[in-house]
PDB file of C-alpha atoms in Angstrom:
ATOM      1  CA  GLN A   1     -31.547 -22.933  10.807  1.00  0.00           C
ATOM      2  CA  SER A   2     -30.048 -23.872  14.165  1.00  0.00           C
ATOM      3  CA  GLY A   3     -27.260 -25.377  12.553  1.00  0.00           C
ATOM      4  CA  ALA A   4     -26.646 -22.244  10.642  1.00  0.00           C
ATOM      5  CA  TYR A   5     -26.456 -20.099  13.855  1.00  0.00           C
ATOM      6  CA  THR A   6     -23.983 -22.262  15.746  1.00  0.00           C
ATOM      7  CA  SER A   7     -21.956 -22.093  12.818  1.00  0.00           C
ATOM      8  CA  ARG A   8     -22.081 -18.438  12.859  1.00  0.00           C
ATOM      9  CA  GLN A   9     -21.339 -18.193  16.320  1.00  0.00           C
ATOM     10  CA  THR A  10     -18.235 -20.562  16.097  1.00  0.00           C
ATOM     11  CA  THR A  11     -17.047 -18.248  13.564  1.00  0.00           C
ATOM     12  CA  TYR A  12     -17.681 -14.968  15.620  1.00  0.00           C
ATOM     13  CA  THR A  13     -15.885 -17.070  18.618  1.00  0.00           C
ATOM     14  CA  MET A  14     -12.877 -17.971  16.077  1.00  0.00           C
ATOM     15  CA  ALA A  15     -12.587 -14.263  14.996  1.00  0.00           C
ATOM     16  CA  ALA A  16     -12.552 -12.739  18.309  1.00  0.00           C
ATOM     17  CA  SER A  17      -9.944 -14.719  19.697  1.00  0.00           C
ATOM     18  CA  SER A  18      -7.831 -14.351  16.280  1.00  0.00           C
ATOM     19  CA  PHE A  19      -4.538 -12.136  15.917  1.00  0.00           C
ATOM     20  CA  PHE A  20      -6.251 -10.237  13.317  1.00  0.00           C
ATOM     21  CA  HIS A  21      -9.622  -9.516  15.103  1.00  0.00           C
ATOM     22  CA  GLY A  22      -9.785  -5.616  14.670  1.00  0.00           C
ATOM     23  CA  LYS A  23      -6.801  -5.204  12.500  1.00  0.00           C
ATOM     24  CA  SER A  24      -6.705  -3.609   8.899  1.00  0.00           C
ATOM     25  CA  VAL A  25      -5.824  -5.573   5.732  1.00  0.00           C
ATOM     26  CA  ILE A  26      -5.347  -4.221   2.307  1.00  0.00           C
ATOM     27  CA  VAL A  27      -5.457  -7.295  -0.263  1.00  0.00           C
ATOM     28  CA  THR A  28      -4.949  -6.150  -4.009  1.00  0.00           C
ATOM     29  CA  GLY A  29      -6.402  -8.280  -6.757  1.00  0.00           C
ATOM     30  CA  SER A  30      -9.090  -9.687  -4.464  1.00  0.00           C
ATOM     31  CA  SER A  31     -11.859 -10.090  -7.071  1.00  0.00           C
ATOM     32  CA  ASN A  32     -10.736 -13.818  -7.922  1.00  0.00           C
ATOM     33  CA  GLY A  33      -8.505 -16.497  -7.450  1.00  0.00           C
ATOM     34  CA  ILE A  34      -5.741 -16.266  -4.844  1.00  0.00           C
ATOM     35  CA  GLY A  35      -6.859 -12.616  -3.718  1.00  0.00           C
ATOM     36  CA  ARG A  36     -10.484 -13.460  -3.253  1.00  0.00           C
ATOM     37  CA  GLU A  37      -9.669 -16.486  -1.080  1.00  0.00           C
ATOM     38  CA  THR A  38      -7.208 -14.435   0.726  1.00  0.00           C
ATOM     39  CA  ALA A  39      -9.568 -11.605   1.499  1.00  0.00           C
ATOM     40  CA  ARG A  40     -12.104 -14.098   2.718  1.00  0.00           C
ATOM     41  CA  MET A  41      -9.842 -15.879   5.026  1.00  0.00           C
ATOM     42  CA  PHE A  42      -8.746 -12.588   6.937  1.00  0.00           C
ATOM     43  CA  ALA A  43     -12.385 -11.631   6.812  1.00  0.00           C
ATOM     44  CA  GLU A  44     -13.175 -15.021   8.771  1.00  0.00           C
ATOM     45  CA  LEU A  45     -10.444 -14.393  11.208  1.00  0.00           C
ATOM     46  CA  GLY A  46     -11.989 -11.090  12.270  1.00  0.00           C
ATOM     47  CA  ALA A  47      -9.849  -8.506  10.337  1.00  0.00           C
ATOM     48  CA  LYS A  48     -11.243  -5.313   8.306  1.00  0.00           C
ATOM     49  CA  VAL A  49     -10.264  -6.130   4.932  1.00  0.00           C
ATOM     50  CA  THR A  50     -10.049  -3.550   1.998  1.00  0.00           C
ATOM     51  CA  ILE A  51     -10.820  -5.423  -1.451  1.00  0.00           C
ATOM     52  CA  THR A  52      -9.876  -4.046  -4.382  1.00  0.00           C
ATOM     53  CA  GLY A  53      -9.909  -4.999  -8.224  1.00  0.00           C
ATOM     54  CA  ARG A  54     -11.058  -3.796 -11.826  1.00  0.00           C
ATOM     55  CA  ASN A  55     -14.090  -5.716 -12.008  1.00  0.00           C
ATOM     56  CA  SER A  56     -17.085  -4.338  -9.944  1.00  0.00           C
ATOM     57  CA  GLU A  57     -19.106  -7.546 -10.233  1.00  0.00           C
ATOM     58  CA  THR A  58     -16.476 -10.220  -9.746  1.00  0.00           C
ATOM     59  CA  LEU A  59     -15.355  -7.756  -6.646  1.00  0.00           C
ATOM     60  CA  ASN A  60     -18.631  -7.934  -5.324  1.00  0.00           C
ATOM     61  CA  ALA A  61     -18.997 -11.613  -4.872  1.00  0.00           C
ATOM     62  CA  THR A  62     -15.651 -11.367  -2.945  1.00  0.00           C
ATOM     63  CA  LYS A  63     -17.391  -9.257  -0.591  1.00  0.00           C
ATOM     64  CA  LYS A  64     -20.338 -11.596  -0.399  1.00  0.00           C
ATOM     65  CA  LEU A  65     -18.125 -14.520   0.652  1.00  0.00           C
ATOM     66  CA  CYS A  66     -16.333 -12.197   3.207  1.00  0.00           C
ATOM     67  CA  LEU A  67     -19.707 -11.599   4.501  1.00  0.00           C
ATOM     68  CA  ASP A  68     -20.833 -15.066   4.429  1.00  0.00           C
ATOM     69  CA  SER A  69     -17.864 -15.994   6.120  1.00  0.00           C
ATOM     70  CA  GLY A  70     -18.721 -13.955   8.995  1.00  0.00           C
ATOM     71  CA  ALA A  71     -17.358 -10.235   8.487  1.00  0.00           C
ATOM     72  CA  PHE A  72     -19.768  -7.462   9.185  1.00  0.00           C
ATOM     73  CA  GLU A  73     -20.578  -5.319   6.287  1.00  0.00           C
ATOM     74  CA  ALA A  74     -18.725  -2.410   7.910  1.00  0.00           C
ATOM     75  CA  ASN A  75     -15.493  -4.197   8.173  1.00  0.00           C
ATOM     76  CA  ILE A  76     -15.283  -4.985   4.270  1.00  0.00           C
ATOM     77  CA  LEU A  77     -14.216  -1.964   2.138  1.00  0.00           C
ATOM     78  CA  GLU A  78     -14.753  -2.438  -1.490  1.00  0.00           C
ATOM     79  CA  ILE A  79     -12.816  -0.358  -4.041  1.00  0.00           C
ATOM     80  CA  VAL A  80     -13.150  -0.729  -7.539  1.00  0.00           C
ATOM     81  CA  ALA A  81      -9.594   0.411  -8.890  1.00  0.00           C
ATOM     82  CA  ASP A  82      -7.214  -0.264 -11.412  1.00  0.00           C
ATOM     83  CA  LEU A  83      -3.585  -0.496 -10.608  1.00  0.00           C
ATOM     84  CA  GLU A  84      -2.333   0.578 -13.736  1.00  0.00           C
ATOM     85  CA  ALA A  85      -3.765   4.256 -12.736  1.00  0.00           C
ATOM     86  CA  ASP A  86      -1.357   6.478 -11.159  1.00  0.00           C
ATOM     87  CA  ASP A  87      -3.606   7.516  -8.337  1.00  0.00           C
ATOM     88  CA  THR A  88      -4.755   3.888  -7.185  1.00  0.00           C
ATOM     89  CA  PRO A  89      -2.402   3.280  -4.652  1.00  0.00           C
ATOM     90  CA  LYS A  90      -2.773   6.846  -2.704  1.00  0.00           C
ATOM     91  CA  ARG A  91      -6.620   5.980  -3.079  1.00  0.00           C
ATOM     92  CA  LEU A  92      -6.250   2.600  -1.507  1.00  0.00           C
ATOM     93  CA  VAL A  93      -4.207   3.767   1.377  1.00  0.00           C
ATOM     94  CA  ASP A  94      -6.135   6.833   2.074  1.00  0.00           C
ATOM     95  CA  GLU A  95      -9.508   5.255   1.732  1.00  0.00           C
ATOM     96  CA  THR A  96      -8.302   2.376   3.942  1.00  0.00           C
ATOM     97  CA  VAL A  97      -7.038   4.822   6.648  1.00  0.00           C
ATOM     98  CA  ARG A  98     -10.193   6.772   6.643  1.00  0.00           C
ATOM     99  CA  ALA A  99     -12.412   3.830   6.822  1.00  0.00           C
ATOM    100  CA  PHE A 100     -10.387   1.547   9.426  1.00  0.00           C
ATOM    101  CA  GLY A 101      -7.913   4.105  11.117  1.00  0.00           C
ATOM    102  CA  GLY A 102      -4.585   2.446   9.823  1.00  0.00           C
ATOM    103  CA  ILE A 103      -2.963  -0.423   8.272  1.00  0.00           C
ATOM    104  CA  ASP A 104      -1.622  -3.597   9.851  1.00  0.00           C
ATOM    105  CA  VAL A 105      -1.173  -5.951   6.762  1.00  0.00           C
ATOM    106  CA  LEU A 106      -0.442  -5.106   3.033  1.00  0.00           C
ATOM    107  CA  VAL A 107      -0.851  -8.123   0.393  1.00  0.00           C
ATOM    108  CA  ASN A 108       0.324  -7.170  -2.938  1.00  0.00           C
ATOM    109  CA  ASN A 109      -1.457  -9.784  -4.911  1.00  0.00           C
ATOM    110  CA  ALA A 110      -2.353  -8.034  -8.092  1.00  0.00           C
ATOM    111  CA  GLY A 111      -0.570  -9.381 -10.950  1.00  0.00           C
ATOM    112  CA  MET A 112      -0.909  -8.756 -14.695  1.00  0.00           C
ATOM    113  CA  ALA A 113      -0.515 -11.500 -17.532  1.00  0.00           C
ATOM    114  CA  LEU A 114      -0.326 -10.335 -21.207  1.00  0.00           C
ATOM    115  CA  ALA A 115      -0.842 -12.731 -24.076  1.00  0.00           C
ATOM    116  CA  ASP A 116       0.108 -10.661 -27.439  1.00  0.00           C
ATOM    117  CA  SER A 117      -2.867 -10.257 -29.545  1.00  0.00           C
ATOM    118  CA  GLU A 118      -1.079 -11.599 -32.711  1.00  0.00           C
ATOM    119  CA  GLY A 119       0.619 -14.544 -31.005  1.00  0.00           C
ATOM    120  CA  ARG A 120       3.995 -13.054 -30.882  1.00  0.00           C
ATOM    121  CA  THR A 121       6.323 -14.663 -28.205  1.00  0.00           C
ATOM    122  CA  ALA A 122       9.632 -13.687 -26.432  1.00  0.00           C
ATOM    123  CA  MET A 123      11.341 -10.605 -27.818  1.00  0.00           C
ATOM    124  CA  ASP A 124       8.878  -9.965 -30.554  1.00  0.00           C
ATOM    125  CA  VAL A 125       6.357  -9.069 -28.023  1.00  0.00           C
ATOM    126  CA  PRO A 126       5.890  -5.085 -28.227  1.00  0.00           C
ATOM    127  CA  MET A 127       7.464  -3.101 -25.363  1.00  0.00           C
ATOM    128  CA  ASP A 128       3.934  -1.643 -24.475  1.00  0.00           C
ATOM    129  CA  VAL A 129       3.096  -5.068 -23.052  1.00  0.00           C
ATOM    130  CA  TYR A 130       6.525  -4.940 -21.329  1.00  0.00           C
ATOM    131  CA  ASP A 131       5.615  -1.475 -19.299  1.00  0.00           C
ATOM    132  CA  ARG A 132       2.039  -2.695 -18.564  1.00  0.00           C
ATOM    133  CA  THR A 133       3.172  -5.786 -17.168  1.00  0.00           C
ATOM    134  CA  MET A 134       6.010  -4.019 -15.138  1.00  0.00           C
ATOM    135  CA  SER A 135       3.531  -1.237 -14.167  1.00  0.00           C
ATOM    136  CA  VAL A 136       1.551  -3.779 -12.121  1.00  0.00           C
ATOM    137  CA  ASN A 137       3.555  -6.711 -11.285  1.00  0.00           C
ATOM    138  CA  LEU A 138       6.232  -4.138  -9.984  1.00  0.00           C
ATOM    139  CA  ARG A 139       5.889  -0.671 -10.149  1.00  0.00           C
ATOM    140  CA  SER A 140       2.625  -0.667  -8.252  1.00  0.00           C
ATOM    141  CA  VAL A 141       3.772  -2.974  -5.556  1.00  0.00           C
ATOM    142  CA  LEU A 142       6.822  -0.316  -4.803  1.00  0.00           C
ATOM    143  CA  VAL A 143       4.374   2.634  -4.923  1.00  0.00           C
ATOM    144  CA  LEU A 144       1.661   1.093  -2.559  1.00  0.00           C
ATOM    145  CA  THR A 145       3.967  -0.088   0.058  1.00  0.00           C
ATOM    146  CA  ASN A 146       6.098   3.061   0.128  1.00  0.00           C
ATOM    147  CA  LEU A 147       2.655   4.721   0.805  1.00  0.00           C
ATOM    148  CA  ALA A 148       1.670   2.375   3.755  1.00  0.00           C
ATOM    149  CA  VAL A 149       4.738   2.098   5.323  1.00  0.00           C
ATOM    150  CA  PRO A 150       4.010   5.331   7.684  1.00  0.00           C
ATOM    151  CA  TYR A 151       0.799   3.392   8.898  1.00  0.00           C
ATOM    152  CA  LEU A 152       2.369  -0.221   9.100  1.00  0.00           C
ATOM    153  CA  GLU A 153       5.379   1.299  11.046  1.00  0.00           C
ATOM    154  CA  LYS A 154       2.912   2.379  13.663  1.00  0.00           C
ATOM    155  CA  ARG A 155       1.431  -1.580  14.374  1.00  0.00           C
ATOM    156  CA  GLN A 156       4.548  -3.475  13.455  1.00  0.00           C
ATOM    157  CA  GLY A 157       2.777  -4.484  10.138  1.00  0.00           C
ATOM    158  CA  ALA A 158       3.585  -7.002   7.692  1.00  0.00           C
ATOM    159  CA  VAL A 159       4.017  -6.951   3.583  1.00  0.00           C
ATOM    160  CA  VAL A 160       3.242 -10.127   1.664  1.00  0.00           C
ATOM    161  CA  ASN A 161       4.035  -9.842  -1.987  1.00  0.00           C
ATOM    162  CA  VAL A 162       2.277 -12.556  -4.007  1.00  0.00           C
ATOM    163  CA  SER A 163       5.291 -13.431  -6.718  1.00  0.00           C
ATOM    164  CA  SER A 164       5.633 -16.809  -8.646  1.00  0.00           C
ATOM    165  CA  ILE A 165       7.811 -19.766  -9.318  1.00  0.00           C
ATOM    166  CA  ALA A 166       7.818 -18.046 -12.766  1.00  0.00           C
ATOM    167  CA  GLY A 167      10.501 -15.784 -11.689  1.00  0.00           C
ATOM    168  CA  LEU A 168      12.507 -18.697 -11.171  1.00  0.00           C
ATOM    169  CA  PRO A 169      14.813 -20.495 -14.096  1.00  0.00           C
ATOM    170  CA  PHE A 170      11.764 -22.374 -14.708  1.00  0.00           C
ATOM    171  CA  GLY A 171      11.315 -22.397 -18.359  1.00  0.00           C
ATOM    172  CA  MET A 172       8.060 -20.268 -18.825  1.00  0.00           C
ATOM    173  CA  THR A 173       7.015 -19.421 -22.415  1.00  0.00           C
ATOM    174  CA  ASP A 174       5.605 -16.110 -21.449  1.00  0.00           C
ATOM    175  CA  PHE A 175       8.391 -13.560 -21.606  1.00  0.00           C
ATOM    176  CA  TYR A 176       7.609 -10.299 -19.690  1.00  0.00           C
ATOM    177  CA  TYR A 177       5.544 -11.927 -16.588  1.00  0.00           C
ATOM    178  CA  PRO A 178       8.716 -14.110 -15.292  1.00  0.00           C
ATOM    179  CA  VAL A 179      10.888 -11.377 -15.924  1.00  0.00           C
ATOM    180  CA  SER A 180       8.483  -9.211 -13.616  1.00  0.00           C
ATOM    181  CA  LYS A 181       8.271 -11.680 -10.891  1.00  0.00           C
ATOM    182  CA  ALA A 182      12.055 -12.321 -10.799  1.00  0.00           C
ATOM    183  CA  ALA A 183      12.401  -8.459 -10.266  1.00  0.00           C
ATOM    184  CA  LEU A 184       9.466  -8.683  -7.613  1.00  0.00           C
ATOM    185  CA  ASP A 185      11.580 -11.209  -5.632  1.00  0.00           C
ATOM    186  CA  GLN A 186      14.260  -8.999  -5.583  1.00  0.00           C
ATOM    187  CA  LEU A 187      12.132  -5.959  -4.436  1.00  0.00           C
ATOM    188  CA  THR A 188      10.878  -8.227  -1.720  1.00  0.00           C
ATOM    189  CA  VAL A 189      14.512  -8.629  -0.538  1.00  0.00           C
ATOM    190  CA  GLN A 190      15.395  -4.944  -0.593  1.00  0.00           C
ATOM    191  CA  LEU A 191      12.058  -3.920   1.134  1.00  0.00           C
ATOM    192  CA  ALA A 192      12.784  -6.410   3.715  1.00  0.00           C
ATOM    193  CA  HIS A 193      16.327  -5.239   4.409  1.00  0.00           C
ATOM    194  CA  ALA A 194      15.072  -1.564   4.246  1.00  0.00           C
ATOM    195  CA  LEU A 195      11.936  -1.960   6.551  1.00  0.00           C
ATOM    196  CA  ILE A 196      12.755  -4.144   9.124  1.00  0.00           C
ATOM    197  CA  THR A 197      14.379  -1.602  11.153  1.00  0.00           C
ATOM    198  CA  LYS A 198      10.735  -0.147  11.261  1.00  0.00           C
ATOM    199  CA  ASP A 199       9.712  -3.348  12.428  1.00  0.00           C
ATOM    200  CA  ILE A 200       7.884  -3.970   9.242  1.00  0.00           C
ATOM    201  CA  ARG A 201       8.326  -7.555   8.047  1.00  0.00           C
ATOM    202  CA  VAL A 202       8.490  -8.225   4.221  1.00  0.00           C
ATOM    203  CA  ASN A 203       7.959 -11.533   2.371  1.00  0.00           C
ATOM    204  CA  SER A 204       6.828 -13.011  -0.575  1.00  0.00           C
ATOM    205  CA  VAL A 205       4.916 -16.259  -1.587  1.00  0.00           C
ATOM    206  CA  ASN A 206       5.827 -18.121  -4.718  1.00  0.00           C
ATOM    207  CA  PRO A 207       2.953 -20.142  -6.141  1.00  0.00           C
ATOM    208  CA  GLY A 208       3.498 -22.919  -8.665  1.00  0.00           C
ATOM    209  CA  LEU A 209       0.399 -24.208 -10.715  1.00  0.00           C
ATOM    210  CA  VAL A 210      -2.689 -22.845  -9.221  1.00  0.00           C
ATOM    211  CA  LYS A 211      -6.198 -23.147 -10.593  1.00  0.00           C
ATOM    212  CA  THR A 212      -6.692 -19.431 -11.155  1.00  0.00           C
ATOM    213  CA  ASP A 213      -7.811 -16.827 -13.874  1.00  0.00           C
ATOM    214  CA  ILE A 214      -4.439 -15.566 -14.449  1.00  0.00           C
ATOM    215  CA  VAL A 215      -3.207 -18.894 -15.706  1.00  0.00           C
ATOM    216  CA  ARG A 216      -6.003 -19.345 -18.207  1.00  0.00           C
ATOM    217  CA  LYS A 217      -5.322 -15.863 -19.378  1.00  0.00           C
ATOM    218  CA  MET A 218      -1.568 -16.543 -20.056  1.00  0.00           C
ATOM    219  CA  ALA A 219      -2.223 -19.926 -21.162  1.00  0.00           C
ATOM    220  CA  GLY A 220      -5.565 -19.957 -22.902  1.00  0.00           C
ATOM    221  CA  GLU A 221      -8.577 -22.177 -22.236  1.00  0.00           C
ATOM    222  CA  GLU A 222      -7.216 -25.405 -23.941  1.00  0.00           C
ATOM    223  CA  VAL A 223      -3.608 -25.119 -22.720  1.00  0.00           C
ATOM    224  CA  SER A 224      -4.352 -24.362 -19.290  1.00  0.00           C
ATOM    225  CA  ASP A 225      -6.769 -27.347 -19.036  1.00  0.00           C
ATOM    226  CA  ALA A 226      -4.173 -29.583 -19.861  1.00  0.00           C
ATOM    227  CA  LEU A 227      -2.029 -27.985 -17.495  1.00  0.00           C
ATOM    228  CA  PHE A 228      -4.533 -28.439 -14.931  1.00  0.00           C
ATOM    229  CA  ALA A 229      -4.882 -31.999 -15.932  1.00  0.00           C
ATOM    230  CA  SER A 230      -1.042 -32.504 -15.841  1.00  0.00           C
ATOM    231  CA  GLY A 231      -0.761 -31.865 -12.103  1.00  0.00           C
ATOM    232  CA  THR A 232      -1.905 -35.375 -11.287  1.00  0.00           C
ATOM    233  CA  ASN A 233       1.218 -36.601 -12.847  1.00  0.00           C
ATOM    234  CA  ARG A 234       3.956 -36.850 -10.173  1.00  0.00           C
ATOM    235  CA  ASP A 235       6.696 -36.462 -12.670  1.00  0.00           C
ATOM    236  CA  VAL A 236       5.187 -32.886 -13.216  1.00  0.00           C
ATOM    237  CA  ILE A 237       3.951 -31.965  -9.371  1.00  0.00           C
ATOM    238  CA  PRO A 238       5.537 -34.376  -7.028  1.00  0.00           C
ATOM    239  CA  LEU A 239       2.613 -33.974  -4.656  1.00  0.00           C
ATOM    240  CA  GLY A 240      -0.092 -34.937  -7.330  1.00  0.00           C
ATOM    241  CA  ARG A 241      -2.399 -32.353  -7.680  1.00  0.00           C
ATOM    242  CA  VAL A 242      -2.720 -28.828  -8.962  1.00  0.00           C
ATOM    243  CA  GLY A 243      -2.830 -25.800  -6.258  1.00  0.00           C
ATOM    244  CA  VAL A 244      -5.807 -24.345  -5.122  1.00  0.00           C
ATOM    245  CA  PRO A 245      -6.132 -20.633  -4.063  1.00  0.00           C
ATOM    246  CA  ALA A 246      -6.709 -21.803  -0.235  1.00  0.00           C
ATOM    247  CA  ASP A 247      -3.260 -23.333  -0.496  1.00  0.00           C
ATOM    248  CA  ILE A 248      -1.708 -19.809  -1.030  1.00  0.00           C
ATOM    249  CA  ALA A 249      -3.984 -17.969   0.981  1.00  0.00           C
ATOM    250  CA  LYS A 250      -3.060 -19.981   4.051  1.00  0.00           C
ATOM    251  CA  LEU A 251       0.477 -19.125   3.801  1.00  0.00           C
ATOM    252  CA  ILE A 252      -0.295 -15.480   3.265  1.00  0.00           C
ATOM    253  CA  VAL A 253      -2.108 -15.553   6.334  1.00  0.00           C
ATOM    254  CA  PHE A 254       0.584 -17.026   8.301  1.00  0.00           C
ATOM    255  CA  LEU A 255       3.148 -14.906   6.932  1.00  0.00           C
ATOM    256  CA  SER A 256       1.336 -11.902   8.152  1.00  0.00           C
ATOM    257  CA  ASP A 257       0.696 -13.306  11.555  1.00  0.00           C
ATOM    258  CA  ARG A 258       3.396 -11.716  13.603  1.00  0.00           C
ATOM    259  CA  SER A 259       2.409 -14.163  16.651  1.00  0.00           C
ATOM    260  CA  GLN A 260       3.322 -17.079  14.284  1.00  0.00           C
ATOM    261  CA  SER A 261       5.791 -15.954  12.023  1.00  0.00           C
ATOM    262  CA  GLU A 262       7.761 -13.065  13.449  1.00  0.00           C
ATOM    263  CA  PHE A 263      11.244 -14.501  12.682  1.00  0.00           C
ATOM    264  CA  ILE A 264      10.625 -14.932   9.136  1.00  0.00           C
ATOM    265  CA  VAL A 265      12.113 -11.808   7.276  1.00  0.00           C
ATOM    266  CA  GLY A 266      12.944 -11.176   3.519  1.00  0.00           C
ATOM    267  CA  GLN A 267      12.183 -14.827   2.345  1.00  0.00           C
ATOM    268  CA  ARG A 268      10.905 -15.990  -1.061  1.00  0.00           C
ATOM    269  CA  ILE A 269       8.644 -19.095  -0.244  1.00  0.00           C
ATOM    270  CA  ALA A 270       7.904 -21.389  -3.370  1.00  0.00           C
ATOM    271  CA  ILE A 271       4.647 -23.139  -2.640  1.00  0.00           C
ATOM    272  CA  ASP A 272       4.332 -25.593  -5.485  1.00  0.00           C
ATOM    273  CA  GLY A 273       3.683 -29.019  -4.517  1.00  0.00           C
ATOM    274  CA  GLY A 274       7.313 -29.947  -5.216  1.00  0.00           C
ATOM    275  CA  SER A 275       7.566 -28.466  -8.945  1.00  0.00           C
ATOM    276  CA  VAL A 276      10.596 -26.381  -8.346  1.00  0.00           C
ATOM    277  CA  LEU A 277      12.229 -29.253  -6.789  1.00  0.00           C
ATOM    278  CA  LYS A 278      11.638 -31.642  -9.306  1.00  0.00           C
ATOM    279  CA  ASN A 279      12.748 -29.175 -11.878  1.00  0.00           C
ATOM    280  CA  ALA A 280      16.047 -28.844 -10.251  1.00  0.00           C
ATOM    281  CA  LEU A 281      16.553 -32.599 -10.012  1.00  0.00           C
ATOM    282  CA  LEU A 282      15.967 -32.857 -13.743  1.00  0.00           C
ATOM    283  CA  SER A 283      18.369 -30.509 -14.518  1.00  0.00           C
ATOM    284  CA  LYS A 284      20.914 -32.408 -12.591  1.00  0.00           C
ATOM    285  CA  GLY A 285      19.912 -35.494 -14.557  1.00  0.00           C
ATOM    286  CA  ILE A 286      18.467 -37.129 -11.418  1.00  0.00           C
TER     287      ILE A 286
END
């Protein structure tokens, strides 16, 4: 009992001295994986966090993790919503501002990877899959960021987009997902250029292979298990392990912290255990 009390007091002390203490953060796609761990880290550091996702049960599990990490109930805003719906971005911004008074950080983490139900690949995949993928992975980012700008500007805020090394020439078999992430990388650069004059910094993180649900949805259980097992092969990932959500969340938090990363603007940072490096060397025959 006393040990648990001491641990909680330590968490409160850390949060009170944190850059994020009292700041308002939106994390989309926070019902699992990278988004869930990112929300938990911000909550642990004293932020007021809007968590959002389509599944109420998994989103509630994220809220519980945030509370267990020291957040107060009033500092976690839970919004069940689908970014494919046109009204969702405005709802997220309006409800966050109503609850927390403004927005300091926007983490565009929500992403979609759709496998074709008939097993079709490449250009045989129907255009409706393309439309849905681009709607969530690109359009929602632009719309939500645009709506958040007036509030971010007031607080010298930050936007962090969660992209992927799939957006690089990396031999992904899924056709539309890497296209959407390549477009998101370009959107990050354009937004960074447009918004830095408003003192809003925009960057992206580009994860490699990470143990998340989206990988399983893209590859299927059997293939994803094989992928995760291959992570110990240094010919695949030079670091010798697959990433975990905390690896990515720590970088997101760093890029959101103006006291630590103010001079980083418009960057797309691969965080992949060396996968891109290995791929570049292989392409040169090294």
